[in-house]
Amino acid sequence: MPQRKRWQREYEQTPRRDADFETLSGVPVEPVYGPTDAEHPGVFPYTRGPYASMFRSKLWTMRQFAGFGTAEDTNARFKELLRSGGTGLSTAFDMPTLMGRDSDDPLAVGEVGKAGVAIDTLADMEELFADIDLGSVSTSMTINSPAAIVLAMYIAVADETGVDRSALGGTLQNDILKEYQAQKEYIFPPRPSMRLVSDVVAFCSAELPRWHPISISGYHIREAGSTAAQELAFTLGNGFAYVESAVAAGLDIDQFAPRLSFFFNAHIDFFEEIAKYRAARRIWATWMRDRYGATDERSLKLRFHTQTAGVSLTAQQPEVNIARVAIEALAGVLGGTQSLHTDSFDEALALPTEKAARIALRTQQVIAEETGVVHVADPLGGSWYIEELTDEIERQGLELLAHVDEMGDGSMLEGTIEGIEQGWFQSEIGDASYRFQRKMNDSRWILVGANGYTEGNEDDPPHTLYIDDAVEERQLKHLADVKQKRDDQRVAASLRSLADAASRSDENLMPHLIGAVGHCATIGEIVHALEGVFGTYTEGAWR
Amino acid sequence: MTLPLRVLVAKVGLDGHDRGARVVARMLRDAGMEVIYAGLRQTPESIVETALQEDVDVVGLSMHNAAHRALAPRVVEALRSAGLDCSVVVGGVVPDSDIEFLHQRGVAAVLGPGASAEAVAEAVRSAGADRADRPPLNARSRHPPATGEDGT
């Protein structure tokens, strides 16, 4: 059947938004353009988009990531968001929580509640979601190494408040592989970490059918300095590694793959980014079908969240960042993203102020409501440049994927772990970021305000958000209170049972984690118990 | 002829964003300095230990996580109480309003986002100049670079 026919069938089955699909001057606009036998959106390999009607049916989700201070502070922000009509909560955790350390850990000094909310025990999680019906919101939690522990806390809160586990909806980032490659928030070595990821996937697949257990993230790889093709290849490679790992744990591919989602960067090279998203969808669909034998269409469709590139922002003349973010966000939209976070213009200076965060959201609304780019699916498809660039990035991506496959003797999972242990990913990314920096130093690439057009750099900086140190004191007192009230013997017993289970590779750790957090074991104590079995990871020598 | 400056590049605290530290380490090497890259999750104590073993002139701290107010002064204190006179330079996301605070607590220079390779090298050179002119602290032998430290 020609692509156009299959597209037509899909398109007719989907409801459309109530909107006028015409240009500003009244010219009627078709839902898609191109020859009938060319690629179409919603049709394999989905280069032009996962859905036939794209934004005609549903705009992307405008999901802004936030979190600061104590659980109580963030809870107030959540409730305000829900009152103003939001249904999606997105949680940023502070650095100690992300590293599985308690707020009273000596290494946590100065970082408690600074870049996100501090979570030590179930008591903090209860406060974070106090008076919020977990059965009716969707919660995104951006955390990786201790992801299983935080999910266990979320489930424990649902259990306590009488919300059925099957009603829980949301996303856990839980993408440990890119931590070793780029963001470097690892605790355990790669293999036991992968076991934790698989345990979460298996548990969610059995008990939390509405939950997205992994968000496979290229964002951090790009921010660490990779090229677009490296971001694409390493992210998809990690995705295939998770697929292999879950299949090896006995899951059926079509049972979990529809719940996998992706997270990409939107950098400043407009066309290259659009080509990257198109190539990513094509490779994912092809490999999932042909290499892994997935048959459910939803397993083949790559759906992704986008965030504009924090690394592209300047501290100099920060207002100029509003223009950068608009261009990057537009690339995400034209590339067919399912949800989008736009950075605030002051992010090279500090956490965003409320005003800066509002401008960032308004930028998305300008694209959605004013520009008309949402009327047509993949409006750049068929451009000679875009199609050529899509093919080229696909080619470069496949070459990198082939190297990973080779390192693993035909296993993407083994190749990825081997590449991490050898430092291959890390040095590929490091070399790319160094090459880019050299280009800037030699003025072969101009970053406005940094190495060119610097008049105005001396202007007063904008007002920025300041988190005071009182947050740390409040959190420490809170933790001490919880520790005093809990039953230490039950904590110790639950940690022993967790460690026992960890030493048996065939046992799913989630029920044990839910048990331990229920007795108010701290995140640090749980990590410590697991470290006793799993060991810890340190990065090898610098290459 | 003066010996090349020896610079320790490190991240303290839990933050893992090491792009800046890695790029700066290579830039300083390009500028002719000897760079010891300590990498992630260093503590004031581990920095003192490495600074002592490697006999460094300058300690460069990369900070992106709002912990600079708590951690940078601790590193300076730890170095001084171990009797080390090396200078401390901080680079990363530091609000202008905190720069004076860090200077007062003994940080020699603060480099913000977007600083050029020349500006970084110059700040490190001038922070280290002070010490390089002085006689050796303890017979100042120059060790060959440790393995894994060359930029290949």
PDB file of N, CA and C in Angstrom, chain A residues 95-96 99 101 107-111 114-115 182-186 222-225 311 315-316 348-350 430-431 433-434 436-438 441 461 466 539 541-543, chain B residues 12-19 22-23 25-27 29-30 37 40-41 43 65-67 69-71 74 93 95-98 113-114 116-118 148-150 152:
ATOM      1  N   MET A  95      21.361  17.726  44.637  1.00  0.00           N
ATOM      2  CA  MET A  95      22.489  16.880  44.284  1.00  0.00           C
ATOM      3  C   MET A  95      22.712  15.727  45.277  1.00  0.00           C
ATOM      4  N   PRO A  96      22.611  15.963  46.598  1.00  0.00           N
ATOM      5  CA  PRO A  96      22.770  14.823  47.513  1.00  0.00           C
ATOM      6  C   PRO A  96      21.751  13.713  47.230  1.00  0.00           C
ATOM      7  N   MET A  99      22.638  11.707  44.274  1.00  0.00           N
ATOM      8  CA  MET A  99      23.788  10.831  44.511  1.00  0.00           C
ATOM      9  C   MET A  99      23.520   9.825  45.628  1.00  0.00           C
ATOM     10  N   ARG A 101      22.731  10.352  48.773  1.00  0.00           N
ATOM     11  CA  ARG A 101      23.333  10.740  50.055  1.00  0.00           C
ATOM     12  C   ARG A 101      22.288  11.461  50.902  1.00  0.00           C
ATOM     13  N   LEU A 107      29.543  14.898  52.737  1.00  0.00           N
ATOM     14  CA  LEU A 107      29.738  15.345  51.352  1.00  0.00           C
ATOM     15  C   LEU A 107      28.582  16.202  50.824  1.00  0.00           C
ATOM     16  N   ALA A 108      27.487  16.270  51.589  1.00  0.00           N
ATOM     17  CA  ALA A 108      26.318  17.015  51.109  1.00  0.00           C
ATOM     18  C   ALA A 108      26.382  18.497  51.469  1.00  0.00           C
ATOM     19  N   VAL A 109      27.352  18.866  52.278  1.00  0.00           N
ATOM     20  CA  VAL A 109      27.433  20.243  52.769  1.00  0.00           C
ATOM     21  C   VAL A 109      27.383  21.260  51.631  1.00  0.00           C
ATOM     22  N   GLY A 110      26.500  22.220  51.769  1.00  0.00           N
ATOM     23  CA  GLY A 110      26.424  23.295  50.774  1.00  0.00           C
ATOM     24  C   GLY A 110      25.532  22.965  49.600  1.00  0.00           C
ATOM     25  N   GLU A 111      25.045  21.727  49.486  1.00  0.00           N
ATOM     26  CA  GLU A 111      24.267  21.349  48.309  1.00  0.00           C
ATOM     27  C   GLU A 111      22.826  20.957  48.639  1.00  0.00           C
ATOM     28  N   LYS A 114      19.645  22.953  47.122  1.00  0.00           N
ATOM     29  CA  LYS A 114      20.131  24.044  46.273  1.00  0.00           C
ATOM     30  C   LYS A 114      19.621  23.949  44.843  1.00  0.00           C
ATOM     31  N   ALA A 115      19.785  22.801  44.201  1.00  0.00           N
ATOM     32  CA  ALA A 115      19.415  22.718  42.788  1.00  0.00           C
ATOM     33  C   ALA A 115      18.176  21.861  42.589  1.00  0.00           C
ATOM     34  N   ALA A 182      28.222  10.575  30.565  1.00  0.00           N
ATOM     35  CA  ALA A 182      28.165  12.031  30.456  1.00  0.00           C
ATOM     36  C   ALA A 182      27.899  12.777  31.757  1.00  0.00           C
ATOM     37  N   GLN A 183      26.788  12.476  32.429  1.00  0.00           N
ATOM     38  CA  GLN A 183      26.422  13.341  33.550  1.00  0.00           C
ATOM     39  C   GLN A 183      27.159  12.983  34.844  1.00  0.00           C
ATOM     40  N   LYS A 184      27.656  11.743  34.909  1.00  0.00           N
ATOM     41  CA  LYS A 184      28.544  11.290  35.983  1.00  0.00           C
ATOM     42  C   LYS A 184      27.900  11.229  37.366  1.00  0.00           C
ATOM     43  N   GLU A 185      26.597  11.007  37.415  1.00  0.00           N
ATOM     44  CA  GLU A 185      25.941  10.794  38.712  1.00  0.00           C
ATOM     45  C   GLU A 185      25.715   9.298  38.910  1.00  0.00           C
ATOM     46  N   TYR A 186      26.812   8.570  39.080  1.00  0.00           N
ATOM     47  CA  TYR A 186      26.714   7.123  39.271  1.00  0.00           C
ATOM     48  C   TYR A 186      27.029   6.796  40.716  1.00  0.00           C
ATOM     49  N   ARG A 222      24.797  15.513  25.064  1.00  0.00           N
ATOM     50  CA  ARG A 222      25.042  16.703  24.254  1.00  0.00           C
ATOM     51  C   ARG A 222      25.600  17.838  25.096  1.00  0.00           C
ATOM     52  N   GLU A 223      25.021  18.012  26.289  1.00  0.00           N
ATOM     53  CA  GLU A 223      25.490  19.089  27.162  1.00  0.00           C
ATOM     54  C   GLU A 223      26.947  18.865  27.552  1.00  0.00           C
ATOM     55  N   ALA A 224      27.354  17.594  27.651  1.00  0.00           N
ATOM     56  CA  ALA A 224      28.743  17.283  28.008  1.00  0.00           C
ATOM     57  C   ALA A 224      29.678  17.548  26.838  1.00  0.00           C
ATOM     58  N   GLY A 225      29.130  17.903  25.669  1.00  0.00           N
ATOM     59  CA  GLY A 225      29.988  18.336  24.573  1.00  0.00           C
ATOM     60  C   GLY A 225      29.981  17.470  23.336  1.00  0.00           C
ATOM     61  N   VAL A 311      23.721  24.624  27.581  1.00  0.00           N
ATOM     62  CA  VAL A 311      25.108  24.943  27.288  1.00  0.00           C
ATOM     63  C   VAL A 311      25.245  26.022  26.208  1.00  0.00           C
ATOM     64  N   ALA A 315      26.283  33.848  29.868  1.00  0.00           N
ATOM     65  CA  ALA A 315      26.127  34.691  31.058  1.00  0.00           C
ATOM     66  C   ALA A 315      26.225  36.160  30.649  1.00  0.00           C
ATOM     67  N   GLN A 316      26.893  36.396  29.486  1.00  0.00           N
ATOM     68  CA  GLN A 316      27.028  37.759  28.978  1.00  0.00           C
ATOM     69  C   GLN A 316      25.750  38.147  28.236  1.00  0.00           C
ATOM     70  N   ALA A 348      22.368  30.623  32.771  1.00  0.00           N
ATOM     71  CA  ALA A 348      23.828  30.564  32.836  1.00  0.00           C
ATOM     72  C   ALA A 348      24.318  31.265  34.102  1.00  0.00           C
ATOM     73  N   LEU A 349      23.394  31.920  34.817  1.00  0.00           N
ATOM     74  CA  LEU A 349      23.770  32.673  36.013  1.00  0.00           C
ATOM     75  C   LEU A 349      23.331  31.976  37.295  1.00  0.00           C
ATOM     76  N   ALA A 350      22.142  31.395  37.288  1.00  0.00           N
ATOM     77  CA  ALA A 350      21.575  30.821  38.506  1.00  0.00           C
ATOM     78  C   ALA A 350      20.326  30.027  38.135  1.00  0.00           C
ATOM     79  N   GLY A 430      34.572  13.964  25.195  1.00  0.00           N
ATOM     80  CA  GLY A 430      35.591  14.931  25.623  1.00  0.00           C
ATOM     81  C   GLY A 430      36.331  15.533  24.431  1.00  0.00           C
ATOM     82  N   ASP A 431      36.677  14.691  23.454  1.00  0.00           N
ATOM     83  CA  ASP A 431      37.379  15.180  22.267  1.00  0.00           C
ATOM     84  C   ASP A 431      36.499  16.142  21.480  1.00  0.00           C
ATOM     85  N   SER A 433      34.079  18.026  22.608  1.00  0.00           N
ATOM     86  CA  SER A 433      33.890  19.307  23.291  1.00  0.00           C
ATOM     87  C   SER A 433      35.169  20.145  23.215  1.00  0.00           C
ATOM     88  N   TYR A 434      36.315  19.470  23.209  1.00  0.00           N
ATOM     89  CA  TYR A 434      37.590  20.188  23.097  1.00  0.00           C
ATOM     90  C   TYR A 434      37.745  20.791  21.691  1.00  0.00           C
ATOM     91  N   PHE A 436      35.394  21.710  19.752  1.00  0.00           N
ATOM     92  CA  PHE A 436      34.472  22.838  19.661  1.00  0.00           C
ATOM     93  C   PHE A 436      35.052  24.067  20.363  1.00  0.00           C
ATOM     94  N   GLN A 437      35.653  23.830  21.544  1.00  0.00           N
ATOM     95  CA  GLN A 437      36.233  24.939  22.298  1.00  0.00           C
ATOM     96  C   GLN A 437      37.374  25.590  21.521  1.00  0.00           C
ATOM     97  N   ARG A 438      38.172  24.773  20.824  1.00  0.00           N
ATOM     98  CA  ARG A 438      39.267  25.296  20.008  1.00  0.00           C
ATOM     99  C   ARG A 438      38.729  26.181  18.891  1.00  0.00           C
ATOM    100  N   ASN A 441      37.874  29.398  20.396  1.00  0.00           N
ATOM    101  CA  ASN A 441      39.068  30.179  20.717  1.00  0.00           C
ATOM    102  C   ASN A 441      39.683  30.798  19.471  1.00  0.00           C
ATOM    103  N   PRO A 461      23.880  42.885  35.548  1.00  0.00           N
ATOM    104  CA  PRO A 461      23.218  41.594  35.339  1.00  0.00           C
ATOM    105  C   PRO A 461      21.784  41.649  35.851  1.00  0.00           C
ATOM    106  N   TYR A 466      18.103  33.475  44.546  1.00  0.00           N
ATOM    107  CA  TYR A 466      19.118  33.115  45.525  1.00  0.00           C
ATOM    108  C   TYR A 466      18.492  32.173  46.553  1.00  0.00           C
ATOM    109  N   GLU A 539      35.421   6.369  38.206  1.00  0.00           N
ATOM    110  CA  GLU A 539      35.828   6.488  36.814  1.00  0.00           C
ATOM    111  C   GLU A 539      37.316   6.210  36.685  1.00  0.00           C
ATOM    112  N   ALA A 541      41.178   6.349  34.761  1.00  0.00           N
ATOM    113  CA  ALA A 541      42.071   7.474  34.504  1.00  0.00           C
ATOM    114  C   ALA A 541      41.564   8.322  33.346  1.00  0.00           C
ATOM    115  N   TRP A 542      41.868   9.569  33.399  1.00  0.00           N
ATOM    116  CA  TRP A 542      41.424  10.522  32.388  1.00  0.00           C
ATOM    117  C   TRP A 542      42.093  10.246  31.051  1.00  0.00           C
ATOM    118  N   ARG A 543      41.276  10.195  30.028  1.00  0.00           N
ATOM    119  CA  ARG A 543      41.844  10.073  28.693  1.00  0.00           C
ATOM    120  C   ARG A 543      41.648  11.359  27.943  1.00  0.00           C
TER     121      ARG A 543
ATOM    122  N   VAL B  12      35.004  19.635  43.484  1.00  0.00           N
ATOM    123  CA  VAL B  12      34.676  19.237  44.857  1.00  0.00           C
ATOM    124  C   VAL B  12      33.165  19.098  44.976  1.00  0.00           C
ATOM    125  N   GLY B  13      32.722  18.350  45.969  1.00  0.00           N
ATOM    126  CA  GLY B  13      31.284  18.175  46.160  1.00  0.00           C
ATOM    127  C   GLY B  13      30.761  17.061  45.269  1.00  0.00           C
ATOM    128  N   LEU B  14      29.453  17.000  45.124  1.00  0.00           N
ATOM    129  CA  LEU B  14      28.810  15.857  44.474  1.00  0.00           C
ATOM    130  C   LEU B  14      28.514  16.083  42.998  1.00  0.00           C
ATOM    131  N   ASP B  15      28.551  17.325  42.551  1.00  0.00           N
ATOM    132  CA  ASP B  15      28.180  17.646  41.172  1.00  0.00           C
ATOM    133  C   ASP B  15      29.083  16.925  40.165  1.00  0.00           C
ATOM    134  N   GLY B  16      28.476  16.365  39.126  1.00  0.00           N
ATOM    135  CA  GLY B  16      29.242  15.589  38.152  1.00  0.00           C
ATOM    136  C   GLY B  16      29.506  16.291  36.832  1.00  0.00           C
ATOM    137  N   HIS B  17      29.121  17.550  36.683  1.00  0.00           N
ATOM    138  CA  HIS B  17      29.304  18.241  35.399  1.00  0.00           C
ATOM    139  C   HIS B  17      30.784  18.541  35.172  1.00  0.00           C
ATOM    140  N   ASP B  18      31.449  17.682  34.406  1.00  0.00           N
ATOM    141  CA  ASP B  18      32.908  17.806  34.307  1.00  0.00           C
ATOM    142  C   ASP B  18      33.393  18.323  32.955  1.00  0.00           C
ATOM    143  N   ARG B  19      32.458  18.773  32.095  1.00  0.00           N
ATOM    144  CA  ARG B  19      32.878  19.271  30.791  1.00  0.00           C
ATOM    145  C   ARG B  19      33.856  20.438  30.931  1.00  0.00           C
ATOM    146  N   ARG B  22      37.325  19.398  32.285  1.00  0.00           N
ATOM    147  CA  ARG B  22      38.121  18.659  31.303  1.00  0.00           C
ATOM    148  C   ARG B  22      38.669  19.580  30.212  1.00  0.00           C
ATOM    149  N   VAL B  23      37.812  20.479  29.733  1.00  0.00           N
ATOM    150  CA  VAL B  23      38.259  21.375  28.666  1.00  0.00           C
ATOM    151  C   VAL B  23      39.332  22.329  29.200  1.00  0.00           C
ATOM    152  N   ALA B  25      41.378  21.814  31.647  1.00  0.00           N
ATOM    153  CA  ALA B  25      42.622  21.066  31.855  1.00  0.00           C
ATOM    154  C   ALA B  25      43.425  21.001  30.554  1.00  0.00           C
ATOM    155  N   ARG B  26      42.720  20.748  29.450  1.00  0.00           N
ATOM    156  CA  ARG B  26      43.436  20.655  28.171  1.00  0.00           C
ATOM    157  C   ARG B  26      43.930  22.013  27.698  1.00  0.00           C
ATOM    158  N   MET B  27      43.133  23.055  27.958  1.00  0.00           N
ATOM    159  CA  MET B  27      43.562  24.412  27.570  1.00  0.00           C
ATOM    160  C   MET B  27      44.831  24.814  28.308  1.00  0.00           C
ATOM    161  N   ARG B  29      47.073  22.869  29.533  1.00  0.00           N
ATOM    162  CA  ARG B  29      48.188  22.081  29.002  1.00  0.00           C
ATOM    163  C   ARG B  29      48.671  22.689  27.696  1.00  0.00           C
ATOM    164  N   ASP B  30      47.711  23.108  26.852  1.00  0.00           N
ATOM    165  CA  ASP B  30      48.077  23.787  25.603  1.00  0.00           C
ATOM    166  C   ASP B  30      48.888  25.047  25.895  1.00  0.00           C
ATOM    167  N   TYR B  37      44.933  16.220  36.648  1.00  0.00           N
ATOM    168  CA  TYR B  37      43.476  16.232  36.635  1.00  0.00           C
ATOM    169  C   TYR B  37      42.964  15.254  37.690  1.00  0.00           C
ATOM    170  N   LEU B  40      36.430  14.091  39.531  1.00  0.00           N
ATOM    171  CA  LEU B  40      35.200  14.299  40.286  1.00  0.00           C
ATOM    172  C   LEU B  40      35.293  13.954  41.769  1.00  0.00           C
ATOM    173  N   ARG B  41      34.370  14.593  42.526  1.00  0.00           N
ATOM    174  CA  ARG B  41      34.063  14.236  43.915  1.00  0.00           C
ATOM    175  C   ARG B  41      35.278  14.273  44.831  1.00  0.00           C
ATOM    176  N   THR B  43      37.456  15.998  47.913  1.00  0.00           N
ATOM    177  CA  THR B  43      37.131  16.684  49.166  1.00  0.00           C
ATOM    178  C   THR B  43      38.288  17.635  49.477  1.00  0.00           C
ATOM    179  N   ASN B  65      27.329  24.229  40.967  1.00  0.00           N
ATOM    180  CA  ASN B  65      26.181  23.753  41.706  1.00  0.00           C
ATOM    181  C   ASN B  65      25.830  24.574  42.928  1.00  0.00           C
ATOM    182  N   ALA B  66      26.161  25.841  42.912  1.00  0.00           N
ATOM    183  CA  ALA B  66      25.783  26.732  44.015  1.00  0.00           C
ATOM    184  C   ALA B  66      26.455  26.369  45.332  1.00  0.00           C
ATOM    185  N   ALA B  67      27.394  25.404  45.302  1.00  0.00           N
ATOM    186  CA  ALA B  67      28.045  25.015  46.550  1.00  0.00           C
ATOM    187  C   ALA B  67      29.374  25.745  46.741  1.00  0.00           C
ATOM    188  N   ARG B  69      30.085  28.683  47.715  1.00  0.00           N
ATOM    189  CA  ARG B  69      30.212  29.471  48.946  1.00  0.00           C
ATOM    190  C   ARG B  69      30.632  28.601  50.118  1.00  0.00           C
ATOM    191  N   ALA B  70      30.113  27.369  50.132  1.00  0.00           N
ATOM    192  CA  ALA B  70      30.447  26.476  51.237  1.00  0.00           C
ATOM    193  C   ALA B  70      31.796  25.798  51.014  1.00  0.00           C
ATOM    194  N   LEU B  71      32.053  25.388  49.767  1.00  0.00           N
ATOM    195  CA  LEU B  71      33.189  24.488  49.545  1.00  0.00           C
ATOM    196  C   LEU B  71      34.517  25.176  49.232  1.00  0.00           C
ATOM    197  N   ARG B  74      36.476  26.218  52.212  1.00  0.00           N
ATOM    198  CA  ARG B  74      37.002  25.057  52.948  1.00  0.00           C
ATOM    199  C   ARG B  74      38.281  24.522  52.330  1.00  0.00           C
ATOM    200  N   VAL B  93      29.784  28.468  37.358  1.00  0.00           N
ATOM    201  CA  VAL B  93      28.621  29.343  37.523  1.00  0.00           C
ATOM    202  C   VAL B  93      28.635  29.948  38.923  1.00  0.00           C
ATOM    203  N   PRO B  95      27.599  33.571  40.806  1.00  0.00           N
ATOM    204  CA  PRO B  95      27.005  34.907  40.628  1.00  0.00           C
ATOM    205  C   PRO B  95      27.999  36.012  40.997  1.00  0.00           C
ATOM    206  N   ASP B  96      27.931  37.126  40.276  1.00  0.00           N
ATOM    207  CA  ASP B  96      28.830  38.258  40.539  1.00  0.00           C
ATOM    208  C   ASP B  96      28.847  38.628  42.020  1.00  0.00           C
ATOM    209  N   SER B  97      27.658  38.508  42.636  1.00  0.00           N
ATOM    210  CA  SER B  97      27.552  38.949  44.022  1.00  0.00           C
ATOM    211  C   SER B  97      28.353  38.060  44.975  1.00  0.00           C
ATOM    212  N   ASP B  98      28.782  36.892  44.516  1.00  0.00           N
ATOM    213  CA  ASP B  98      29.567  36.005  45.387  1.00  0.00           C
ATOM    214  C   ASP B  98      31.079  36.154  45.186  1.00  0.00           C
ATOM    215  N   PRO B 113      31.326  31.775  33.273  1.00  0.00           N
ATOM    216  CA  PRO B 113      31.066  31.067  32.019  1.00  0.00           C
ATOM    217  C   PRO B 113      31.465  31.939  30.829  1.00  0.00           C
ATOM    218  N   GLY B 114      32.058  31.320  29.809  1.00  0.00           N
ATOM    219  CA  GLY B 114      32.410  32.064  28.607  1.00  0.00           C
ATOM    220  C   GLY B 114      33.797  32.677  28.644  1.00  0.00           C
ATOM    221  N   SER B 116      37.551  33.088  27.969  1.00  0.00           N
ATOM    222  CA  SER B 116      38.327  32.533  26.862  1.00  0.00           C
ATOM    223  C   SER B 116      39.511  31.741  27.396  1.00  0.00           C
ATOM    224  N   ALA B 117      40.097  30.910  26.523  1.00  0.00           N
ATOM    225  CA  ALA B 117      41.266  30.116  26.906  1.00  0.00           C
ATOM    226  C   ALA B 117      42.372  31.031  27.419  1.00  0.00           C
ATOM    227  N   GLU B 118      42.547  32.180  26.743  1.00  0.00           N
ATOM    228  CA  GLU B 118      43.601  33.115  27.147  1.00  0.00           C
ATOM    229  C   GLU B 118      43.317  33.661  28.544  1.00  0.00           C
ATOM    230  N   GLY B 148      48.192   8.264  32.414  1.00  0.00           N
ATOM    231  CA  GLY B 148      46.801   8.600  32.147  1.00  0.00           C
ATOM    232  C   GLY B 148      46.573  10.089  32.100  1.00  0.00           C
ATOM    233  N   GLU B 149      47.641  10.846  32.211  1.00  0.00           N
ATOM    234  CA  GLU B 149      47.478  12.273  32.367  1.00  0.00           C
ATOM    235  C   GLU B 149      47.725  13.013  31.050  1.00  0.00           C
ATOM    236  N   ASP B 150      48.330  12.339  30.072  1.00  0.00           N
ATOM    237  CA  ASP B 150      48.550  13.061  28.821  1.00  0.00           C
ATOM    238  C   ASP B 150      47.281  13.037  27.985  1.00  0.00           C
ATOM    239  N   THR B 152      45.975  12.207  25.325  1.00  0.00           N
ATOM    240  CA  THR B 152      45.662  11.375  24.152  1.00  0.00           C
ATOM    241  C   THR B 152      44.396  10.573  24.357  1.00  0.00           C
TER     242      THR B 152
END
